[in-house]
Amino acid sequence: MVLSGVIAFYEHNDKLVSHKWLFAICYTCGCISGVWFLEYCVTYEDTYYRLMIIVTLTFIGLLASAVMMDLLWQEIYEFVWVVSAIGGGICLAACRNVTVGIVISLALYFLMQETIMKYVYGIADCHAFCCCALFMAVNGLALEYYVLHMAISWLMLTVSQLICKNVDYKLKLKKPVAMIPHIASGLIVVTAFVHFP
């Protein structure tokens, strides 16, 4: 997250002054989640759990930076998704609770996102959905949760844009908006639903 923030500041420093509140919120959330996960990291002596926590922290940081990039200038650096996918792939390979069914679910979802859904919304949004699905797969969740996540994200986007009156009579957006904040929020809802039923 720090690296993407430095690059973003270097490239877009003229646009960042008016968004100090956004940086403060993301920085605060990052610190809170970082301290929470590092507390678990110190508790566990098992290398597997430490790897999972480090990759989870990295994913949270990268997703938060993608949210900021999408909100500020609707452009997300490719390395955000590359690092997330590599970290998730390493965790998936080392994961103890991944079944063949989860791997097949993940492959089908990736195929759907990268071939069909890229025509519905941006390619960065497809990458975001795929990385979130990889994160859920590492946590033992299968296809129904990926689809639930997509549905919740779409519902949040639809409701927010109806409230903002940014939807025309053909149910299309009048002005394009950032979707990755809705994807990140949807992931929080799904994981909260799973861990705190």
PDB file of C-alpha atoms in Angstrom:
ATOM      1  CA  MET A   1       0.000   0.000   0.000  1.00  0.00           C
ATOM      2  CA  VAL A   2       2.867   2.368   0.833  1.00  0.00           C
ATOM      3  CA  LEU A   3       4.558   1.696  -2.528  1.00  0.00           C
ATOM      4  CA  SER A   4       1.360   2.315  -4.504  1.00  0.00           C
ATOM      5  CA  GLY A   5       0.740   5.454  -2.443  1.00  0.00           C
ATOM      6  CA  VAL A   6       4.215   6.810  -3.219  1.00  0.00           C
ATOM      7  CA  ILE A   7       3.803   6.129  -6.958  1.00  0.00           C
ATOM      8  CA  ALA A   8       0.330   7.673  -6.942  1.00  0.00           C
ATOM      9  CA  PHE A   9       1.575  10.746  -5.094  1.00  0.00           C
ATOM     10  CA  TYR A  10       4.406  11.163  -7.594  1.00  0.00           C
ATOM     11  CA  GLU A  11       2.113  10.872 -10.623  1.00  0.00           C
ATOM     12  CA  HIS A  12      -1.002  12.662  -9.343  1.00  0.00           C
ATOM     13  CA  ASN A  13       0.163  15.036  -6.600  1.00  0.00           C
ATOM     14  CA  ASP A  14      -1.853  17.923  -8.070  1.00  0.00           C
ATOM     15  CA  LYS A  15      -5.124  16.006  -7.482  1.00  0.00           C
ATOM     16  CA  LEU A  16      -4.443  14.730  -3.969  1.00  0.00           C
ATOM     17  CA  VAL A  17      -4.699  17.881  -1.873  1.00  0.00           C
ATOM     18  CA  SER A  18      -8.507  17.937  -1.881  1.00  0.00           C
ATOM     19  CA  HIS A  19      -8.724  14.287  -0.733  1.00  0.00           C
ATOM     20  CA  LYS A  20      -6.858  14.445   2.582  1.00  0.00           C
ATOM     21  CA  TRP A  21      -9.892  13.006   4.415  1.00  0.00           C
ATOM     22  CA  LEU A  22      -9.800   9.903   2.196  1.00  0.00           C
ATOM     23  CA  PHE A  23      -6.139   9.293   2.986  1.00  0.00           C
ATOM     24  CA  ALA A  24      -6.792   9.765   6.698  1.00  0.00           C
ATOM     25  CA  ILE A  25      -9.642   7.218   6.662  1.00  0.00           C
ATOM     26  CA  CYS A  26      -7.662   4.624   4.660  1.00  0.00           C
ATOM     27  CA  TYR A  27      -4.543   5.117   6.784  1.00  0.00           C
ATOM     28  CA  THR A  28      -6.542   4.730  10.013  1.00  0.00           C
ATOM     29  CA  CYS A  29      -8.322   1.589   8.758  1.00  0.00           C
ATOM     30  CA  GLY A  30      -5.002   0.158   7.578  1.00  0.00           C
ATOM     31  CA  CYS A  31      -3.375   0.759  10.965  1.00  0.00           C
ATOM     32  CA  ILE A  32      -6.289  -0.793  12.869  1.00  0.00           C
ATOM     33  CA  SER A  33      -6.422  -3.923  10.687  1.00  0.00           C
ATOM     34  CA  GLY A  34      -2.619  -4.146  10.667  1.00  0.00           C
ATOM     35  CA  VAL A  35      -2.377  -4.094  14.468  1.00  0.00           C
ATOM     36  CA  TRP A  36      -5.214  -6.629  14.712  1.00  0.00           C
ATOM     37  CA  PHE A  37      -3.586  -9.102  12.316  1.00  0.00           C
ATOM     38  CA  LEU A  38      -0.083  -8.576  13.712  1.00  0.00           C
ATOM     39  CA  GLU A  39      -1.415  -9.443  17.151  1.00  0.00           C
ATOM     40  CA  TYR A  40      -2.478 -12.827  15.760  1.00  0.00           C
ATOM     41  CA  CYS A  41       0.837 -13.176  13.943  1.00  0.00           C
ATOM     42  CA  VAL A  42       2.758 -12.852  17.220  1.00  0.00           C
ATOM     43  CA  THR A  43       0.428 -15.363  18.901  1.00  0.00           C
ATOM     44  CA  TYR A  44       0.937 -18.146  16.338  1.00  0.00           C
ATOM     45  CA  GLU A  45       4.255 -19.935  16.110  1.00  0.00           C
ATOM     46  CA  ASP A  46       3.140 -21.985  13.114  1.00  0.00           C
ATOM     47  CA  THR A  47       4.770 -20.727   9.901  1.00  0.00           C
ATOM     48  CA  TYR A  48       1.630 -21.547   7.894  1.00  0.00           C
ATOM     49  CA  TYR A  49      -0.553 -19.191   9.954  1.00  0.00           C
ATOM     50  CA  ARG A  50       2.073 -16.470   9.822  1.00  0.00           C
ATOM     51  CA  LEU A  51       2.210 -16.760   6.020  1.00  0.00           C
ATOM     52  CA  MET A  52      -1.579 -16.519   5.847  1.00  0.00           C
ATOM     53  CA  ILE A  53      -1.599 -13.422   8.048  1.00  0.00           C
ATOM     54  CA  ILE A  54       1.153 -11.694   6.052  1.00  0.00           C
ATOM     55  CA  VAL A  55      -0.624 -12.383   2.746  1.00  0.00           C
ATOM     56  CA  THR A  56      -3.943 -11.236   4.237  1.00  0.00           C
ATOM     57  CA  LEU A  57      -2.355  -7.983   5.428  1.00  0.00           C
ATOM     58  CA  THR A  58      -0.806  -7.440   2.004  1.00  0.00           C
ATOM     59  CA  PHE A  59      -4.133  -8.083   0.296  1.00  0.00           C
ATOM     60  CA  ILE A  60      -5.969  -5.654   2.610  1.00  0.00           C
ATOM     61  CA  GLY A  61      -3.367  -2.968   1.950  1.00  0.00           C
ATOM     62  CA  LEU A  62      -3.474  -3.469  -1.809  1.00  0.00           C
ATOM     63  CA  LEU A  63      -7.275  -3.466  -1.889  1.00  0.00           C
ATOM     64  CA  ALA A  64      -7.349  -0.248   0.171  1.00  0.00           C
ATOM     65  CA  SER A  65      -4.898   1.386  -2.240  1.00  0.00           C
ATOM     66  CA  ALA A  66      -7.017   0.213  -5.207  1.00  0.00           C
ATOM     67  CA  VAL A  67     -10.077   1.805  -3.574  1.00  0.00           C
ATOM     68  CA  MET A  68      -8.220   5.103  -3.226  1.00  0.00           C
ATOM     69  CA  MET A  69      -6.915   4.991  -6.798  1.00  0.00           C
ATOM     70  CA  ASP A  70     -10.374   4.230  -8.177  1.00  0.00           C
ATOM     71  CA  LEU A  71     -12.010   7.010  -6.152  1.00  0.00           C
ATOM     72  CA  LEU A  72      -9.392   9.590  -7.057  1.00  0.00           C
ATOM     73  CA  TRP A  73      -8.708   9.009 -10.747  1.00  0.00           C
ATOM     74  CA  GLN A  74     -10.342   5.727 -11.891  1.00  0.00           C
ATOM     75  CA  GLU A  75      -6.971   4.162 -12.711  1.00  0.00           C
ATOM     76  CA  ILE A  76      -5.491   1.198 -10.858  1.00  0.00           C
ATOM     77  CA  TYR A  77      -1.904   0.075 -11.325  1.00  0.00           C
ATOM     78  CA  GLU A  78      -1.551  -3.470 -12.662  1.00  0.00           C
ATOM     79  CA  PHE A  79       0.985  -4.458  -9.992  1.00  0.00           C
ATOM     80  CA  VAL A  80      -1.806  -4.233  -7.375  1.00  0.00           C
ATOM     81  CA  TRP A  81      -3.553  -7.215  -8.978  1.00  0.00           C
ATOM     82  CA  VAL A  82      -0.327  -9.052  -9.862  1.00  0.00           C
ATOM     83  CA  VAL A  83       0.963  -8.967  -6.265  1.00  0.00           C
ATOM     84  CA  SER A  84      -2.488  -9.912  -4.903  1.00  0.00           C
ATOM     85  CA  ALA A  85      -2.782 -12.850  -7.319  1.00  0.00           C
ATOM     86  CA  ILE A  86       0.755 -14.117  -6.621  1.00  0.00           C
ATOM     87  CA  GLY A  87       0.267 -13.902  -2.856  1.00  0.00           C
ATOM     88  CA  GLY A  88      -3.140 -15.555  -3.080  1.00  0.00           C
ATOM     89  CA  GLY A  89      -1.762 -18.281  -5.350  1.00  0.00           C
ATOM     90  CA  ILE A  90       1.050 -19.062  -2.889  1.00  0.00           C
ATOM     91  CA  CYS A  91      -1.470 -19.243  -0.044  1.00  0.00           C
ATOM     92  CA  LEU A  92      -3.818 -21.396  -2.113  1.00  0.00           C
ATOM     93  CA  ALA A  93      -0.998 -23.841  -2.864  1.00  0.00           C
ATOM     94  CA  ALA A  94      -0.027 -24.009   0.812  1.00  0.00           C
ATOM     95  CA  CYS A  95      -3.570 -23.912   2.176  1.00  0.00           C
ATOM     96  CA  ARG A  96      -4.770 -26.764   4.355  1.00  0.00           C
ATOM     97  CA  ASN A  97      -8.521 -26.376   3.870  1.00  0.00           C
ATOM     98  CA  VAL A  98      -8.764 -26.011   0.079  1.00  0.00           C
ATOM     99  CA  THR A  99     -10.631 -28.777  -1.742  1.00  0.00           C
ATOM    100  CA  VAL A 100     -10.812 -29.714  -5.417  1.00  0.00           C
ATOM    101  CA  GLY A 101     -14.325 -28.229  -5.500  1.00  0.00           C
ATOM    102  CA  ILE A 102     -13.018 -24.844  -4.337  1.00  0.00           C
ATOM    103  CA  VAL A 103     -10.277 -24.863  -7.005  1.00  0.00           C
ATOM    104  CA  ILE A 104     -12.833 -25.723  -9.728  1.00  0.00           C
ATOM    105  CA  SER A 105     -15.180 -22.996  -8.412  1.00  0.00           C
ATOM    106  CA  LEU A 106     -12.344 -20.501  -8.505  1.00  0.00           C
ATOM    107  CA  ALA A 107     -11.363 -21.484 -12.064  1.00  0.00           C
ATOM    108  CA  LEU A 108     -14.966 -21.130 -13.295  1.00  0.00           C
ATOM    109  CA  TYR A 109     -15.347 -17.756 -11.604  1.00  0.00           C
ATOM    110  CA  PHE A 110     -12.035 -16.481 -13.041  1.00  0.00           C
ATOM    111  CA  LEU A 111     -13.114 -17.641 -16.502  1.00  0.00           C
ATOM    112  CA  MET A 112     -16.478 -15.890 -16.189  1.00  0.00           C
ATOM    113  CA  GLN A 113     -14.952 -12.643 -14.912  1.00  0.00           C
ATOM    114  CA  GLU A 114     -12.093 -12.407 -17.404  1.00  0.00           C
ATOM    115  CA  THR A 115     -14.024 -13.463 -20.526  1.00  0.00           C
ATOM    116  CA  ILE A 116     -17.658 -12.362 -20.102  1.00  0.00           C
ATOM    117  CA  MET A 117     -17.893  -9.772 -17.337  1.00  0.00           C
ATOM    118  CA  LYS A 118     -15.093  -7.600 -18.717  1.00  0.00           C
ATOM    119  CA  TYR A 119     -17.670  -6.361 -21.242  1.00  0.00           C
ATOM    120  CA  VAL A 120     -20.095  -5.414 -18.461  1.00  0.00           C
ATOM    121  CA  TYR A 121     -17.667  -3.349 -16.354  1.00  0.00           C
ATOM    122  CA  GLY A 122     -13.979  -2.419 -16.397  1.00  0.00           C
ATOM    123  CA  ILE A 123     -11.123  -4.913 -16.541  1.00  0.00           C
ATOM    124  CA  ALA A 124      -9.800  -3.589 -13.206  1.00  0.00           C
ATOM    125  CA  ASP A 125     -13.159  -4.472 -11.632  1.00  0.00           C
ATOM    126  CA  CYS A 126     -12.850  -8.012 -13.033  1.00  0.00           C
ATOM    127  CA  HIS A 127      -9.362  -8.293 -11.520  1.00  0.00           C
ATOM    128  CA  ALA A 128     -10.712  -7.009  -8.198  1.00  0.00           C
ATOM    129  CA  PHE A 129     -13.510  -9.602  -8.161  1.00  0.00           C
ATOM    130  CA  CYS A 130     -10.989 -12.358  -9.017  1.00  0.00           C
ATOM    131  CA  CYS A 131      -8.545 -11.320  -6.272  1.00  0.00           C
ATOM    132  CA  CYS A 132     -11.385 -11.160  -3.746  1.00  0.00           C
ATOM    133  CA  ALA A 133     -12.518 -14.643  -4.838  1.00  0.00           C
ATOM    134  CA  LEU A 134      -8.952 -15.899  -4.374  1.00  0.00           C
ATOM    135  CA  PHE A 135      -8.924 -14.419  -0.876  1.00  0.00           C
ATOM    136  CA  MET A 136     -12.248 -16.150  -0.107  1.00  0.00           C
ATOM    137  CA  ALA A 137     -10.990 -19.454  -1.580  1.00  0.00           C
ATOM    138  CA  VAL A 138      -7.983 -19.405   0.738  1.00  0.00           C
ATOM    139  CA  ASN A 139     -10.470 -19.044   3.585  1.00  0.00           C
ATOM    140  CA  GLY A 140     -12.365 -22.147   2.412  1.00  0.00           C
ATOM    141  CA  LEU A 141     -15.250 -20.454   0.581  1.00  0.00           C
ATOM    142  CA  ALA A 142     -16.577 -21.689  -2.772  1.00  0.00           C
ATOM    143  CA  LEU A 143     -18.517 -20.385  -5.793  1.00  0.00           C
ATOM    144  CA  GLU A 144     -21.753 -19.460  -4.002  1.00  0.00           C
ATOM    145  CA  TYR A 145     -19.838 -16.934  -1.885  1.00  0.00           C
ATOM    146  CA  TYR A 146     -18.103 -15.401  -4.927  1.00  0.00           C
ATOM    147  CA  VAL A 147     -21.494 -14.928  -6.605  1.00  0.00           C
ATOM    148  CA  LEU A 148     -22.972 -13.568  -3.361  1.00  0.00           C
ATOM    149  CA  HIS A 149     -20.091 -11.092  -3.174  1.00  0.00           C
ATOM    150  CA  MET A 150     -20.725  -9.980  -6.758  1.00  0.00           C
ATOM    151  CA  ALA A 151     -24.467  -9.584  -6.099  1.00  0.00           C
ATOM    152  CA  ILE A 152     -23.922  -7.556  -2.914  1.00  0.00           C
ATOM    153  CA  SER A 153     -21.406  -5.293  -4.675  1.00  0.00           C
ATOM    154  CA  TRP A 154     -23.831  -4.691  -7.547  1.00  0.00           C
ATOM    155  CA  LEU A 155     -26.682  -4.025  -5.127  1.00  0.00           C
ATOM    156  CA  MET A 156     -24.593  -1.464  -3.214  1.00  0.00           C
ATOM    157  CA  LEU A 157     -23.604   0.248  -6.467  1.00  0.00           C
ATOM    158  CA  THR A 158     -27.197   0.297  -7.734  1.00  0.00           C
ATOM    159  CA  VAL A 159     -28.679   1.668  -4.511  1.00  0.00           C
ATOM    160  CA  SER A 160     -25.993   4.346  -4.142  1.00  0.00           C
ATOM    161  CA  GLN A 161     -26.414   5.500  -7.742  1.00  0.00           C
ATOM    162  CA  LEU A 162     -30.215   5.549  -7.499  1.00  0.00           C
ATOM    163  CA  ILE A 163     -29.886   7.737  -4.412  1.00  0.00           C
ATOM    164  CA  CYS A 164     -27.457  10.023  -6.288  1.00  0.00           C
ATOM    165  CA  LYS A 165     -29.824  10.060  -9.304  1.00  0.00           C
ATOM    166  CA  ASN A 166     -27.020   8.876 -11.566  1.00  0.00           C
ATOM    167  CA  VAL A 167     -29.169   6.254 -13.368  1.00  0.00           C
ATOM    168  CA  ASP A 168     -31.029   7.021 -16.596  1.00  0.00           C
ATOM    169  CA  TYR A 169     -34.322   5.516 -17.809  1.00  0.00           C
ATOM    170  CA  LYS A 170     -32.401   2.627 -19.493  1.00  0.00           C
ATOM    171  CA  LEU A 171     -30.921   1.732 -16.077  1.00  0.00           C
ATOM    172  CA  LYS A 172     -27.420   2.817 -17.174  1.00  0.00           C
ATOM    173  CA  LEU A 173     -25.133   5.160 -15.297  1.00  0.00           C
ATOM    174  CA  LYS A 174     -25.183   8.744 -16.518  1.00  0.00           C
ATOM    175  CA  LYS A 175     -21.613   9.302 -15.300  1.00  0.00           C
ATOM    176  CA  PRO A 176     -19.086   6.528 -14.636  1.00  0.00           C
ATOM    177  CA  VAL A 177     -18.307   5.916 -10.974  1.00  0.00           C
ATOM    178  CA  ALA A 178     -15.697   3.984  -9.011  1.00  0.00           C
ATOM    179  CA  MET A 179     -16.824   0.395  -8.486  1.00  0.00           C
ATOM    180  CA  ILE A 180     -13.891  -0.996  -6.479  1.00  0.00           C
ATOM    181  CA  PRO A 181     -15.090   0.704  -3.236  1.00  0.00           C
ATOM    182  CA  HIS A 182     -18.347  -1.260  -3.619  1.00  0.00           C
ATOM    183  CA  ILE A 183     -16.381  -4.463  -4.327  1.00  0.00           C
ATOM    184  CA  ALA A 184     -14.297  -3.952  -1.169  1.00  0.00           C
ATOM    185  CA  SER A 185     -17.426  -3.186   0.883  1.00  0.00           C
ATOM    186  CA  GLY A 186     -19.124  -6.296  -0.511  1.00  0.00           C
ATOM    187  CA  LEU A 187     -16.144  -8.413   0.533  1.00  0.00           C
ATOM    188  CA  ILE A 188     -16.362  -7.020   4.068  1.00  0.00           C
ATOM    189  CA  VAL A 189     -20.087  -7.879   4.204  1.00  0.00           C
ATOM    190  CA  VAL A 190     -19.543 -11.452   2.935  1.00  0.00           C
ATOM    191  CA  THR A 191     -16.622 -12.202   5.267  1.00  0.00           C
ATOM    192  CA  ALA A 192     -18.497 -10.687   8.227  1.00  0.00           C
ATOM    193  CA  PHE A 193     -21.516 -12.845   7.327  1.00  0.00           C
ATOM    194  CA  VAL A 194     -19.331 -15.971   7.254  1.00  0.00           C
ATOM    195  CA  HIS A 195     -17.352 -15.294  10.426  1.00  0.00           C
ATOM    196  CA  PHE A 196     -20.146 -13.720  12.478  1.00  0.00           C
ATOM    197  CA  PRO A 197     -23.434 -15.407  11.432  1.00  0.00           C
TER     198      PRO A 197
END
